[in-house]
Coordinates of C-alpha atoms in Angstrom, one line a residue:
M1 CA -43.7 62.1 22.2
T2 CA -43.7 59.9 19.6
P3 CA -40.2 61.2 17.8
S4 CA -38.3 61.1 21.0
G5 CA -39.8 57.5 22.0
S6 CA -38.8 56.2 18.6
G7 CA -35.2 57.6 19.0
V8 CA -35.1 55.7 22.4
V9 CA -36.2 52.5 20.6
E10 CA -33.4 52.9 18.0
R11 CA -30.7 53.8 20.3
R12 CA -31.6 50.5 22.4
R13 CA -31.6 48.5 18.7
V14 CA -28.0 50.0 18.2
R15 CA -27.2 48.9 21.6
V16 CA -28.5 45.3 21.0
D17 CA -27.0 45.1 17.7
R18 CA -23.6 46.0 18.7
G19 CA -23.8 43.6 21.7
S20 CA -24.9 40.7 19.3
S21 CA -21.8 41.6 16.9
R22 CA -19.4 41.9 20.0
S23 CA -20.3 38.3 21.0
S24 CA -20.7 36.6 17.6
P25 CA -17.2 35.6 17.0
R26 CA -17.0 33.8 20.2
P27 CA -19.8 30.9 19.0
Y28 CA -18.2 31.4 15.8
G29 CA -14.7 30.4 16.9
R30 CA -16.0 27.4 19.2
S31 CA -17.9 26.1 16.1
R32 CA -14.9 26.6 13.7
G33 CA -12.6 24.7 16.3
R34 CA -15.3 21.9 16.6
S35 CA -15.7 21.5 12.9
Q36 CA -11.8 21.2 12.3
K37 CA -11.9 18.6 15.2
T38 CA -14.8 16.7 14.1
P39 CA -13.3 14.8 11.3
W40 CA -10.5 13.6 13.3
L41 CA -12.6 12.3 15.9
Y42 CA -14.6 10.2 13.3
L43 CA -11.3 8.9 12.0
A44 CA -9.7 8.0 15.2
P45 CA -10.9 4.5 15.3
A46 CA -9.7 3.6 11.9
L47 CA -6.4 5.3 12.7
V48 CA -6.0 3.3 15.8
V49 CA -6.6 0.1 14.0
L50 CA -4.3 1.1 10.8
G51 CA -1.7 2.1 13.5
G52 CA -1.7 -1.5 15.1
L53 CA -1.9 -3.2 11.9
L54 CA 0.9 -1.4 9.9
V55 CA 2.7 0.9 12.0
Y56 CA 4.0 -1.6 14.6
P57 CA 4.9 -4.0 12.3
V58 CA 6.6 -1.6 9.7
Y59 CA 8.6 -0.7 13.0
Q60 CA 9.6 -4.4 14.1
L61 CA 10.5 -4.9 10.4
G62 CA 12.9 -2.0 10.7
L63 CA 14.3 -3.1 13.9
I64 CA 15.2 -6.4 13.2
S65 CA 17.0 -5.3 10.1
F66 CA 19.6 -3.5 12.2
F67 CA 20.1 -6.7 14.5
Q68 CA 22.0 -10.0 13.7
Y69 CA 18.5 -12.1 14.1
T70 CA 18.9 -15.9 13.6
Q71 CA 16.8 -18.8 14.4
A72 CA 17.8 -18.5 18.0
Q73 CA 16.5 -15.1 18.3
V74 CA 13.3 -16.4 16.8
S75 CA 13.1 -18.9 19.5
G76 CA 13.2 -16.5 22.2
G77 CA 16.6 -15.1 22.5
E78 CA 17.9 -11.7 22.8
P79 CA 19.5 -10.1 19.8
T80 CA 23.1 -11.0 19.9
S81 CA 24.6 -7.8 18.4
F82 CA 23.5 -4.5 16.9
E83 CA 24.7 -4.5 13.0
G84 CA 23.5 -1.1 12.2
F85 CA 23.6 -0.6 8.4
G86 CA 25.7 -3.5 8.2
N87 CA 23.1 -5.8 7.1
Y88 CA 22.1 -3.1 4.3
A89 CA 26.0 -3.2 3.6
E90 CA 25.8 -6.9 2.9
L91 CA 22.8 -6.5 0.9
F92 CA 23.9 -4.1 -1.6
S93 CA 27.1 -5.7 -1.9
D94 CA 25.5 -8.8 -3.0
P95 CA 25.3 -9.2 -7.3
K96 CA 22.2 -11.3 -6.6
F97 CA 20.2 -8.8 -4.9
W98 CA 20.7 -6.3 -8.0
Q99 CA 19.7 -8.9 -10.4
V100 CA 16.3 -9.7 -8.5
L101 CA 15.7 -6.1 -8.0
L102 CA 16.1 -5.2 -11.9
A103 CA 14.1 -8.4 -12.5
T104 CA 11.4 -7.2 -9.9
V105 CA 10.9 -3.9 -11.6
L106 CA 10.7 -5.1 -15.2
F107 CA 8.4 -8.0 -14.2
A108 CA 6.1 -5.4 -12.1
A109 CA 6.1 -2.7 -14.9
A110 CA 4.9 -5.6 -17.5
C111 CA 2.0 -6.7 -15.1
V112 CA 1.0 -3.1 -14.3
V113 CA 1.1 -1.9 -18.2
S114 CA -0.8 -5.2 -19.2
T115 CA -3.3 -4.9 -16.4
L116 CA -4.1 -1.2 -17.3
A117 CA -4.3 -1.8 -20.7
V118 CA -7.0 -4.9 -20.3
G119 CA -8.7 -3.3 -17.7
C120 CA -9.3 -0.3 -19.7
A121 CA -10.2 -1.8 -22.9
L122 CA -12.6 -4.0 -21.3
A123 CA -14.5 -1.1 -19.3
V124 CA -14.7 0.8 -22.8
L125 CA -16.2 -2.5 -24.1
L126 CA -18.6 -2.7 -21.2
T127 CA -19.9 0.5 -22.4
R128 CA -20.3 -0.6 -25.9
V129 CA -22.5 -4.1 -25.4
R130 CA -25.9 -4.7 -24.5
A131 CA -27.0 -5.9 -20.8
V132 CA -26.7 -9.6 -20.9
P133 CA -23.1 -9.6 -22.4
R134 CA -22.2 -6.8 -20.1
L135 CA -23.5 -8.9 -17.1
A136 CA -21.8 -11.9 -18.1
L137 CA -18.6 -10.3 -18.5
M138 CA -19.0 -8.5 -15.3
L139 CA -19.6 -12.0 -13.2
A140 CA -16.6 -13.5 -15.2
A141 CA -14.3 -10.8 -14.2
L142 CA -15.6 -10.6 -10.5
G143 CA -15.2 -14.5 -10.5
A144 CA -11.5 -14.0 -11.4
W145 CA -10.8 -11.3 -8.9
A146 CA -12.5 -13.3 -6.3
T147 CA -10.4 -16.5 -6.8
P148 CA -7.6 -17.0 -4.5
A149 CA -4.0 -16.3 -5.5
I150 CA -3.1 -19.9 -4.9
T151 CA -6.1 -21.4 -6.6
G152 CA -5.9 -19.3 -9.7
S153 CA -2.1 -20.2 -9.8
T154 CA -2.8 -24.0 -9.7
V155 CA -5.5 -23.7 -12.2
W156 CA -3.1 -21.9 -14.7
L157 CA -0.4 -24.3 -14.1
F158 CA -2.7 -27.2 -15.2
L159 CA -3.8 -25.1 -18.2
F160 CA -0.1 -25.1 -19.4
D161 CA 0.8 -28.3 -18.2
P162 CA 3.3 -30.1 -20.8
D163 CA 1.8 -33.4 -20.5
F164 CA -2.3 -32.8 -19.7
G165 CA -2.5 -29.1 -20.5
P166 CA -5.2 -28.3 -22.8
V167 CA -3.0 -25.2 -24.4
N168 CA -0.4 -27.3 -25.6
R169 CA -2.9 -29.6 -27.0
L170 CA -4.7 -27.1 -28.5
F171 CA -1.8 -25.5 -30.4
G172 CA 0.3 -28.5 -30.9
L173 CA 3.2 -27.7 -28.4
G174 CA 3.7 -31.0 -27.7
D175 CA 5.4 -31.4 -24.2
H176 CA 7.0 -27.9 -23.9
S177 CA 7.2 -26.9 -20.4
W178 CA 6.3 -23.2 -19.9
T179 CA 8.1 -23.2 -16.5
Y180 CA 11.5 -24.3 -17.6
G181 CA 12.5 -21.2 -19.4
R182 CA 12.9 -17.8 -17.6
V183 CA 11.0 -15.7 -20.1
S184 CA 8.0 -18.2 -20.7
A185 CA 7.7 -18.7 -16.9
F186 CA 7.7 -15.0 -16.2
F187 CA 5.2 -14.7 -19.0
L188 CA 3.0 -17.7 -17.6
V189 CA 3.1 -15.8 -14.2
L190 CA 2.2 -12.3 -15.9
L191 CA -1.1 -13.9 -17.5
E192 CA -2.2 -15.1 -14.1
V193 CA -1.5 -11.8 -12.6
V194 CA -3.1 -10.0 -15.2
W195 CA -6.1 -12.5 -14.9
C196 CA -6.8 -12.0 -11.3
S197 CA -6.0 -8.1 -11.3
F198 CA -7.8 -6.5 -14.3
P199 CA -11.2 -6.7 -12.6
F200 CA -10.5 -4.1 -10.5
V201 CA -9.3 -2.0 -13.1
M202 CA -12.2 -2.5 -15.3
V203 CA -15.0 -2.2 -12.8
T204 CA -13.2 1.3 -11.3
V205 CA -12.9 2.7 -14.9
Y206 CA -16.1 1.5 -16.0
A207 CA -17.7 3.5 -13.1
G208 CA -15.7 6.5 -14.0
I209 CA -16.9 6.5 -18.0
R210 CA -20.4 6.0 -16.6
A211 CA -19.9 9.4 -14.7
V212 CA -18.7 11.4 -17.7
P213 CA -21.8 13.3 -19.1
A214 CA -23.0 11.6 -22.6
E215 CA -22.9 15.0 -24.4
V216 CA -19.4 15.4 -24.0
L217 CA -18.8 12.0 -25.7
E218 CA -21.6 12.5 -28.6
A219 CA -19.8 15.9 -29.3
A220 CA -16.3 14.3 -29.7
A221 CA -18.0 11.6 -31.9
L222 CA -19.8 14.4 -34.0
D223 CA -16.3 15.9 -34.5
G224 CA -15.3 13.0 -36.2
A225 CA -12.8 11.6 -33.3
S226 CA -12.2 7.8 -33.4
Q227 CA -12.5 5.7 -30.4
W228 CA -8.8 6.1 -29.3
R229 CA -8.9 9.6 -30.2
I230 CA -11.9 10.0 -27.5
W231 CA -10.3 8.1 -25.0
R232 CA -6.8 9.8 -25.2
S233 CA -8.2 13.2 -25.5
V234 CA -11.5 13.1 -23.5
L235 CA -11.9 10.1 -21.3
A236 CA -8.3 9.8 -20.0
P237 CA -8.0 13.4 -19.1
M238 CA -11.2 13.5 -17.2
L239 CA -10.6 9.8 -15.3
R240 CA -7.0 10.7 -14.2
P241 CA -8.1 10.7 -10.5
I242 CA -9.2 7.4 -11.0
L243 CA -6.4 6.4 -13.2
V244 CA -3.9 7.6 -10.6
V245 CA -5.7 5.2 -7.7
V246 CA -5.7 2.0 -10.3
T247 CA -2.2 2.8 -11.1
I248 CA -0.7 3.1 -7.4
Q249 CA -2.6 0.0 -6.5
S250 CA -1.4 -2.1 -9.6
V251 CA 2.2 -0.7 -8.8
I252 CA 2.0 -1.9 -5.0
W253 CA 0.3 -5.3 -6.0
D254 CA 2.6 -6.1 -8.7
F255 CA 5.8 -5.3 -7.0
K256 CA 5.2 -7.3 -4.1
V257 CA 3.8 -10.3 -6.0
F258 CA 4.6 -13.7 -4.1
T259 CA 2.1 -16.4 -4.5
Q260 CA 2.2 -16.8 -8.2
I261 CA 5.9 -16.8 -8.5
Y262 CA 6.2 -19.2 -5.4
V263 CA 3.6 -21.6 -6.8
M264 CA 4.0 -21.4 -10.5
T265 CA 7.8 -21.5 -10.4
N266 CA 8.5 -23.9 -7.6
G267 CA 10.0 -21.2 -5.1
G268 CA 11.7 -19.0 -7.8
G269 CA 12.3 -21.4 -10.9
I270 CA 15.3 -23.4 -11.7
A271 CA 18.6 -22.0 -10.0
G272 CA 16.5 -18.8 -8.6
Q273 CA 15.9 -17.6 -12.3
N274 CA 12.6 -16.4 -11.8
L275 CA 13.4 -14.8 -8.4
V276 CA 11.4 -11.3 -7.3
L277 CA 11.9 -9.4 -4.1
N278 CA 9.4 -11.0 -2.0
V279 CA 10.1 -14.4 -2.8
Y280 CA 14.1 -13.5 -2.3
A281 CA 13.3 -12.0 1.0
Y282 CA 11.3 -15.4 2.0
Q283 CA 14.2 -17.3 1.1
K284 CA 16.7 -15.4 2.8
A285 CA 14.5 -15.4 6.0
F286 CA 12.8 -18.6 6.3
A287 CA 15.0 -20.9 4.1
S288 CA 18.6 -19.5 5.4
S289 CA 17.4 -18.2 8.5
Q290 CA 18.7 -15.1 8.0
Y291 CA 15.9 -12.9 9.4
S292 CA 17.9 -9.6 9.4
L293 CA 18.4 -9.6 5.8
G294 CA 15.0 -10.7 5.0
S295 CA 13.9 -7.7 7.0
A296 CA 16.4 -5.5 5.1
I297 CA 14.9 -6.6 1.9
G298 CA 11.4 -5.8 2.9
V299 CA 12.4 -2.2 4.1
V300 CA 13.7 -1.7 0.8
M301 CA 10.8 -2.7 -1.0
L302 CA 8.7 -0.2 1.6
L303 CA 10.9 2.5 0.6
I304 CA 11.0 1.9 -3.1
L305 CA 7.1 1.6 -3.3
L306 CA 7.0 4.9 -1.2
A307 CA 9.4 6.7 -3.6
V308 CA 7.3 5.5 -6.7
T309 CA 4.0 6.3 -5.3
L310 CA 5.3 10.1 -4.4
V311 CA 7.2 10.9 -7.7
Y312 CA 3.8 9.4 -9.6
L313 CA 1.7 11.7 -7.6
R314 CA 4.0 14.9 -8.1
L315 CA 4.1 14.3 -11.6
L316 CA 0.4 14.0 -11.9
R317 CA 0.0 17.0 -9.8
R318 CA 2.4 19.1 -12.1
Q319 CA 0.4 17.8 -15.1
G320 CA -2.6 19.0 -13.7
E321 CA -1.4 22.6 -13.2
E322 CA 0.0 23.0 -16.5
L323 CA -3.5 21.9 -18.0

């Protein structure tokens, strides 16, 4: 009786196990489908807001660039004619556009390199100083970061003012005007841009350095590596994702600088010698009422920034695969 009873129990267990194994894929598949949809449900509100704030304005910008859009259309009139790529052809055939584009690229590159150099150097410095100097430097940097662009530009203009500025008096430059020459005006704007941009790089890179294990840095120092060698061979590779973020942010911010150029050079400098694409688009759209050409410049800037970002990410990904 006992063996046969145990056999029945075993057969029942086998049937239960088979039934459970057959029915198990159903809840697993449902949970897997739900897990794939859950992140999108959480992201949906943010995507809706971003779509309204970014996608629609970009759509309108591109749409205006294909029409003949003047002051009459801004006042409520319908676009008179569809230009297609005519506005872009007019823009690309203008030598002034290419001069401004070259100046914008060179100026943005100088700002990005300078901002990254100052921010990374100060981030390393923060790891070497004591708590009180570190706190003072952090507060000063965050104060510069929180200052509005128009306020910072006005302050820097006063510092380099030819009549009352303390810089000319300190270095004995007399009544030298920094905004008169093309190179000196760009240099003055670069200083202001770096001053208000380096805190983001400094704080971000400093947080990344703090996340690096101390044993790695101690081992490199014991092997006789200099500070520059430690940064180039140890910290920089480990901080690559952070450096990618701050570099792309700096490229976007510095390529579309407007307030500093407009305020410090009085709308683009003498005879437009300090124009960048953003100020050039503003002059075309609002000073000349050629809104279609201004929109075309905006679309070109958007495409350039997208191309630079994608190429930079592709190069970094390729380097990561080689390592």
